[in-house]
Short mmCIF file of C-alpha atoms and ligand atoms in Angstrom, two decimals:
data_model
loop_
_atom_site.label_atom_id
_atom_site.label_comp_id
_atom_site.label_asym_id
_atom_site.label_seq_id
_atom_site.Cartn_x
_atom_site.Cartn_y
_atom_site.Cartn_z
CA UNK T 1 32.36 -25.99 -34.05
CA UNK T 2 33.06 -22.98 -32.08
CA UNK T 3 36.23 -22.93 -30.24
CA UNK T 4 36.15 -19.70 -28.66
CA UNK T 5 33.73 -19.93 -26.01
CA UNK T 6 34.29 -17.66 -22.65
CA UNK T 7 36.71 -18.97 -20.58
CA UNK T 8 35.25 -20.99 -18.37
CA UNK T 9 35.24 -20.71 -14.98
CA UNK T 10 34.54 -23.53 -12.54
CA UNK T 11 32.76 -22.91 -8.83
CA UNK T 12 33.86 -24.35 -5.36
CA UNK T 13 32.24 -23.33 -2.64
CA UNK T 14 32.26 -26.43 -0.47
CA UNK T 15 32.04 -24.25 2.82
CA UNK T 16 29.25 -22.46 1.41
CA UNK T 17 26.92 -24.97 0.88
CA UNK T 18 23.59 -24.69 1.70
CA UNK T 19 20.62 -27.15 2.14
CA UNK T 20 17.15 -26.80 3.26
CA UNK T 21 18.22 -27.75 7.10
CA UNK T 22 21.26 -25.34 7.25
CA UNK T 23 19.53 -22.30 6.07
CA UNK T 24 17.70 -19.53 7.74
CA UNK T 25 14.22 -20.93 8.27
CA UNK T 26 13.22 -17.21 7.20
CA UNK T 27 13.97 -16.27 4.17
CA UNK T 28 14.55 -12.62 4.77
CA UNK T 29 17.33 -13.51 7.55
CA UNK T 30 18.58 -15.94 5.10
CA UNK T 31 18.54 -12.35 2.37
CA UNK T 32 19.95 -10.25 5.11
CA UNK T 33 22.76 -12.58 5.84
CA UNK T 34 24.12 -13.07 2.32
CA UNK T 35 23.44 -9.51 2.01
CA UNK T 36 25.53 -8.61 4.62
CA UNK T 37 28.51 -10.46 3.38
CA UNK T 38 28.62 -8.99 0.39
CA UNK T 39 28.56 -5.59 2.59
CA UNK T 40 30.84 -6.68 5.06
CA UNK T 41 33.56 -7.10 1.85
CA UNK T 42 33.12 -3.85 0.95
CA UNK T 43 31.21 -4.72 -2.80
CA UNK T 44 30.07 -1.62 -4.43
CA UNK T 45 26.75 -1.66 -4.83
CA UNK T 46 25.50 -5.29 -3.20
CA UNK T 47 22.15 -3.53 -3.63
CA UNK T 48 21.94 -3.93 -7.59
CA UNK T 49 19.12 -5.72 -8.56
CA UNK T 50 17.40 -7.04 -11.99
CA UNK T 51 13.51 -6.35 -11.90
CA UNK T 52 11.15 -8.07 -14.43
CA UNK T 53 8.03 -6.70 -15.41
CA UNK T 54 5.41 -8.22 -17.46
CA UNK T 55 2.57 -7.04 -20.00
CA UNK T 56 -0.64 -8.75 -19.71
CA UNK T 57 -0.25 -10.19 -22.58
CA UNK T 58 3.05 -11.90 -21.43
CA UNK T 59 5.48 -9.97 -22.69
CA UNK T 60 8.67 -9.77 -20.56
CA UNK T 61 11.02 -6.67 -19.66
CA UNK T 62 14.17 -6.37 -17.49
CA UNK T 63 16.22 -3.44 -16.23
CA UNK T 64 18.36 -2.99 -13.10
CA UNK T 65 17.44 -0.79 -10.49
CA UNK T 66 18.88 -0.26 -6.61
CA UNK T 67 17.12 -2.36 -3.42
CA UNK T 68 16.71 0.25 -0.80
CA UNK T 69 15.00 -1.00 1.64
CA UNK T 70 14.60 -4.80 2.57
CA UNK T 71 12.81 -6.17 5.43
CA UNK T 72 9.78 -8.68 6.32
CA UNK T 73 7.40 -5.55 4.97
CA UNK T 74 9.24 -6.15 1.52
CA UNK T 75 12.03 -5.47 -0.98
CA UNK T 76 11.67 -1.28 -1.60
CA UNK T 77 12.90 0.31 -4.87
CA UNK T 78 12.29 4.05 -6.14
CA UNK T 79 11.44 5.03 -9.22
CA UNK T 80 9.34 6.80 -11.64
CA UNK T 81 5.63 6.13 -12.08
CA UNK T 82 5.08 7.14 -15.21
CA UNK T 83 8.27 4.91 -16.67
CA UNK T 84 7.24 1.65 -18.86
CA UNK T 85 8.26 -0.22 -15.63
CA UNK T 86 5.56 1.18 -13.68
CA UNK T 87 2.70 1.50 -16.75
CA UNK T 88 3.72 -2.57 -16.92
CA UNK T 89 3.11 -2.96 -13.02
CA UNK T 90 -0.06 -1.08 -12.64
CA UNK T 91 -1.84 -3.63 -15.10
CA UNK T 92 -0.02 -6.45 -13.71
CA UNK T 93 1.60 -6.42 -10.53
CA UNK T 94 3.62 -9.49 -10.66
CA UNK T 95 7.21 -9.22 -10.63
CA UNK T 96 10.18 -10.91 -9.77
CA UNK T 97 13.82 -9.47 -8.71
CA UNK T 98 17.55 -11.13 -8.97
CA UNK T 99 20.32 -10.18 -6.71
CA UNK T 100 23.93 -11.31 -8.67
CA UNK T 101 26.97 -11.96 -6.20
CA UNK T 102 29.55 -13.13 -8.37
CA UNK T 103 32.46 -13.09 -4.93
CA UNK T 104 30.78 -15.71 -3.57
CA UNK T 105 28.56 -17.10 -7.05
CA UNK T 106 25.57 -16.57 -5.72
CA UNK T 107 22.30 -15.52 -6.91
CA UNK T 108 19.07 -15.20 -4.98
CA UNK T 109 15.66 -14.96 -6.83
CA UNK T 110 12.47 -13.24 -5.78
CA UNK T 111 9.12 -13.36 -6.78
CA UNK T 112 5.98 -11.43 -5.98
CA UNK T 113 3.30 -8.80 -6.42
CA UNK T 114 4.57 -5.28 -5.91
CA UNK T 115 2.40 -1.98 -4.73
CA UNK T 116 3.38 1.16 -4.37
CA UNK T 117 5.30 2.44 -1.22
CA UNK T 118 3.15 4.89 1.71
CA UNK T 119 3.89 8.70 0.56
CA UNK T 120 5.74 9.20 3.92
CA UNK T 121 8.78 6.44 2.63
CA UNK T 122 8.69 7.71 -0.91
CA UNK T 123 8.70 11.24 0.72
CA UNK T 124 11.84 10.33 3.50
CA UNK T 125 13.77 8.50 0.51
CA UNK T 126 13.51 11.11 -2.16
CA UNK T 127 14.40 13.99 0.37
CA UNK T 128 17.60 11.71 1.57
CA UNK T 129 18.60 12.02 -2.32
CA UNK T 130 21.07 14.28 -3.82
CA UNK T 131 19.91 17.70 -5.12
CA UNK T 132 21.15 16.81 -8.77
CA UNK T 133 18.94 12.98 -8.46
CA UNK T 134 16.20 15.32 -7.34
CA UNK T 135 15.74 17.52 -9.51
CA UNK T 136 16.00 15.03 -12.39
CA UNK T 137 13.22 13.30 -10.75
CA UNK T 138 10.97 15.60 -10.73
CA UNK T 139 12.04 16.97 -14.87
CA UNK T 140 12.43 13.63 -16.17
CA UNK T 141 9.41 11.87 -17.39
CA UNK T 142 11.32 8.67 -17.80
CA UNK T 143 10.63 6.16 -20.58
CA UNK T 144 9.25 8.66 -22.30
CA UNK T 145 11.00 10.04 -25.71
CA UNK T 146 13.39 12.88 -25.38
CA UNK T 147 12.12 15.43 -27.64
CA UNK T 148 14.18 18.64 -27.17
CA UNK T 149 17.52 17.66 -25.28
CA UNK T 150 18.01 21.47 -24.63
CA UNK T 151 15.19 22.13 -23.42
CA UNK T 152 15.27 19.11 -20.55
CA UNK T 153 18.62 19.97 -19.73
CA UNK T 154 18.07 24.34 -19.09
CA UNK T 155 15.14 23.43 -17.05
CA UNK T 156 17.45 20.02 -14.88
CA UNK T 157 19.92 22.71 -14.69
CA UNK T 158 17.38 25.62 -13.20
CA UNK T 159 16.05 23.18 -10.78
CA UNK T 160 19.62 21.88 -9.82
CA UNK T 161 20.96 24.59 -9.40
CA UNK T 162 17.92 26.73 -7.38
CA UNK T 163 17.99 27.21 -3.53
CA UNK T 164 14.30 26.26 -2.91
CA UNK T 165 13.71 22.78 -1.44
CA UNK T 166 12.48 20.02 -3.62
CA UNK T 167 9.64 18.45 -2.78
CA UNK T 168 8.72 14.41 -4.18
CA UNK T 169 6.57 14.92 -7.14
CA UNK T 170 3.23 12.73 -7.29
CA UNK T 171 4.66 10.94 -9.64
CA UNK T 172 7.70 9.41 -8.25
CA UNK T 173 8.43 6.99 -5.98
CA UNK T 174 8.51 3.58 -4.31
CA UNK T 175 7.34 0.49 -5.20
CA UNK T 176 7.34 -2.33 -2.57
CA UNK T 177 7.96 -6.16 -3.64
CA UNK T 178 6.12 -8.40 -1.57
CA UNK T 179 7.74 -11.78 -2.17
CA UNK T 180 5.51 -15.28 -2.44
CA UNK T 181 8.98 -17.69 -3.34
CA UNK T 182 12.45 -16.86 -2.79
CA UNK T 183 15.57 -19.03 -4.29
CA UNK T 184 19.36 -18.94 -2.95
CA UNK T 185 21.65 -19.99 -5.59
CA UNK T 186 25.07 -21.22 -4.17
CA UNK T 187 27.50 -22.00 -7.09
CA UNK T 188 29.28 -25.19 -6.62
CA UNK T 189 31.88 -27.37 -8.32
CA UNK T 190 31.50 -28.93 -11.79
CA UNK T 191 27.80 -26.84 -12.00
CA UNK T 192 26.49 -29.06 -9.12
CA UNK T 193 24.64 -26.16 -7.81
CA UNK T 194 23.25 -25.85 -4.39
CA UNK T 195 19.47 -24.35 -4.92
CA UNK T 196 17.14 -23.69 -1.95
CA UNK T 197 13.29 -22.32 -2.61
CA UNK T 198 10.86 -20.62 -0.04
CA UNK T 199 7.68 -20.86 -1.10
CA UNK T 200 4.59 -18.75 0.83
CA UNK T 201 1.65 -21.02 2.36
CA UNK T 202 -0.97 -19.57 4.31
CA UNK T 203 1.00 -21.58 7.11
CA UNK T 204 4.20 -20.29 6.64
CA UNK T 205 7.11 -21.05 4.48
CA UNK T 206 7.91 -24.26 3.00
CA UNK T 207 11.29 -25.34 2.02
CA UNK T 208 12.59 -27.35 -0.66
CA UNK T 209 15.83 -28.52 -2.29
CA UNK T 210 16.33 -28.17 -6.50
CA UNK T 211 18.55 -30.04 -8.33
CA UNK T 212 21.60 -28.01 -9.62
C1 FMN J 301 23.01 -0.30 -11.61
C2 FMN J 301 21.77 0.45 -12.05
C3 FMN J 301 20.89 0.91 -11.09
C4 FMN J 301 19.73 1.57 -11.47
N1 FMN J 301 18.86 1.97 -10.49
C5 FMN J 301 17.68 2.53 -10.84
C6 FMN J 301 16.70 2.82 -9.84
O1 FMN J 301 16.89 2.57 -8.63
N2 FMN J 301 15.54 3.37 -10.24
C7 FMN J 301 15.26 3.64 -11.56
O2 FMN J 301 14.18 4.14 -11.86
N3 FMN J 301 16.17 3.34 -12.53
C8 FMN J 301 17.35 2.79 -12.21
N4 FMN J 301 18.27 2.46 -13.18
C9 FMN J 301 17.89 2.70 -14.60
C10 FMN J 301 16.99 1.54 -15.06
O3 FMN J 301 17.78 0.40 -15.37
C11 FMN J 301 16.11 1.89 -16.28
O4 FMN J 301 16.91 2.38 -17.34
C12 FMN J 301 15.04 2.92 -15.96
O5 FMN J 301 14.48 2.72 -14.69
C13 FMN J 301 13.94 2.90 -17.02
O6 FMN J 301 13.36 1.61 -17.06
P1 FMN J 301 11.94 1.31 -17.72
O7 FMN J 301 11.91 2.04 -19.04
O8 FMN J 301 11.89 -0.16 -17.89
O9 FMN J 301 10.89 1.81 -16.78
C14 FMN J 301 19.45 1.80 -12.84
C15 FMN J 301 20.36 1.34 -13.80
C16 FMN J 301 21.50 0.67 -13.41
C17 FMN J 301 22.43 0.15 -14.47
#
């Protein structure tokens, strides 16, 4: 028997409770909402997400990356397109995305198909970065092996360090999740969860209520 499990801890969010009447009848209000109370606290980083990729053979992969941009358009994160991520989403394009609020235990899943963002946002979000994240965008080839640490980092620091503006390379980006079923997760007492799904119908969304 193992008597050292994590200590556990137990959920009450009575006043948080959700159902499929009381919620946002669209789901991206419903997002922005919860989004913006994590904001409105002053969480680091509400914009921390979990994307899973897929092979298509079925074989799974997970990584975090930052939401950028939400709207009804989509859920917008930047990245490379030559990483595994990408290689995995140009032969399948189905993905899903988890946002983790652990102030007020909640969790919100989304699941889609992803394309890539216009040039114009990839362009407008890549010149709003940081020289340094620039020019490690455009020297990195991520995912792939480092071969000669020395060599990446003299020609990061050249372009870091250079006066000439940086312009998005081809081959980094945006990708834009366009979500088919979205799930709010409100933790409750006693792991009597409070689960709400969206799912897409040609006539709009449908709500539904899943047990905890
Ligand atoms: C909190 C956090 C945020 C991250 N944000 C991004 C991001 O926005 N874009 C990105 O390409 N990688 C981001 N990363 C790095 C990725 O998790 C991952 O290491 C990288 O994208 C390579 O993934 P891949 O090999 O599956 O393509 C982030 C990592 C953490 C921990």
């Amino acid at each position: 028997m193992n008597s050292s499990y994590p200590p556990r801890v137990d959920y009450d969010n009575d006043e948080n409770s959700i159902r499929s009447s009381s919620v946002h009848p669209d789901p991206y209000e419903q997002f922005k909402l919860w989004y913006s109370e994590e904001e409105i606290e002053g969480v680091e980083e509400p914009n921390r997400i979990s994307l899973a990729t897929c092979t298509p053979d079925g074989i799974p992969s997970l990584r975090m990356v930052l939401l950028k941009i939400f709207g009804p358009e989509g859920f917008f994160f930047f990245t490379d397109y030559q990483s595994r991520k990408a290689q995995e989403l140009s032969l399948n394009p189905k993905a899903a995305i988890l946002s983790h609020w652990p102030r007020l235990q909640r969790q919100v899943r989304i699941e889609g198909s992803v394309k890539k963002a216009s040039r114009v946002v990839s362009e407008n979000y890549f010149d709003h970065r940081p020289r340094l994240s620039q020019a490690a965008a455009s020297v990195s080839s991520q995912s792939s092996e480092m071969l000669d640490r020395e060599e990446f980092e003299s020609r990061l620091k050249g372009l870091a360090t250079g006066s000439s503006a940086l312009s998005c390379p081809e081959s980094w980006g945006g990708y834009c999740l366009v979500p088919e079923l979205f799930e709010f997760w409100q933790g409750q007492r006693g792991r009597v969860h409070d689960r709400v799904i969206y799912e897409k119908t040609p006539d709009g969304w449908i709500l539904k209520e899943l047990q905890p």
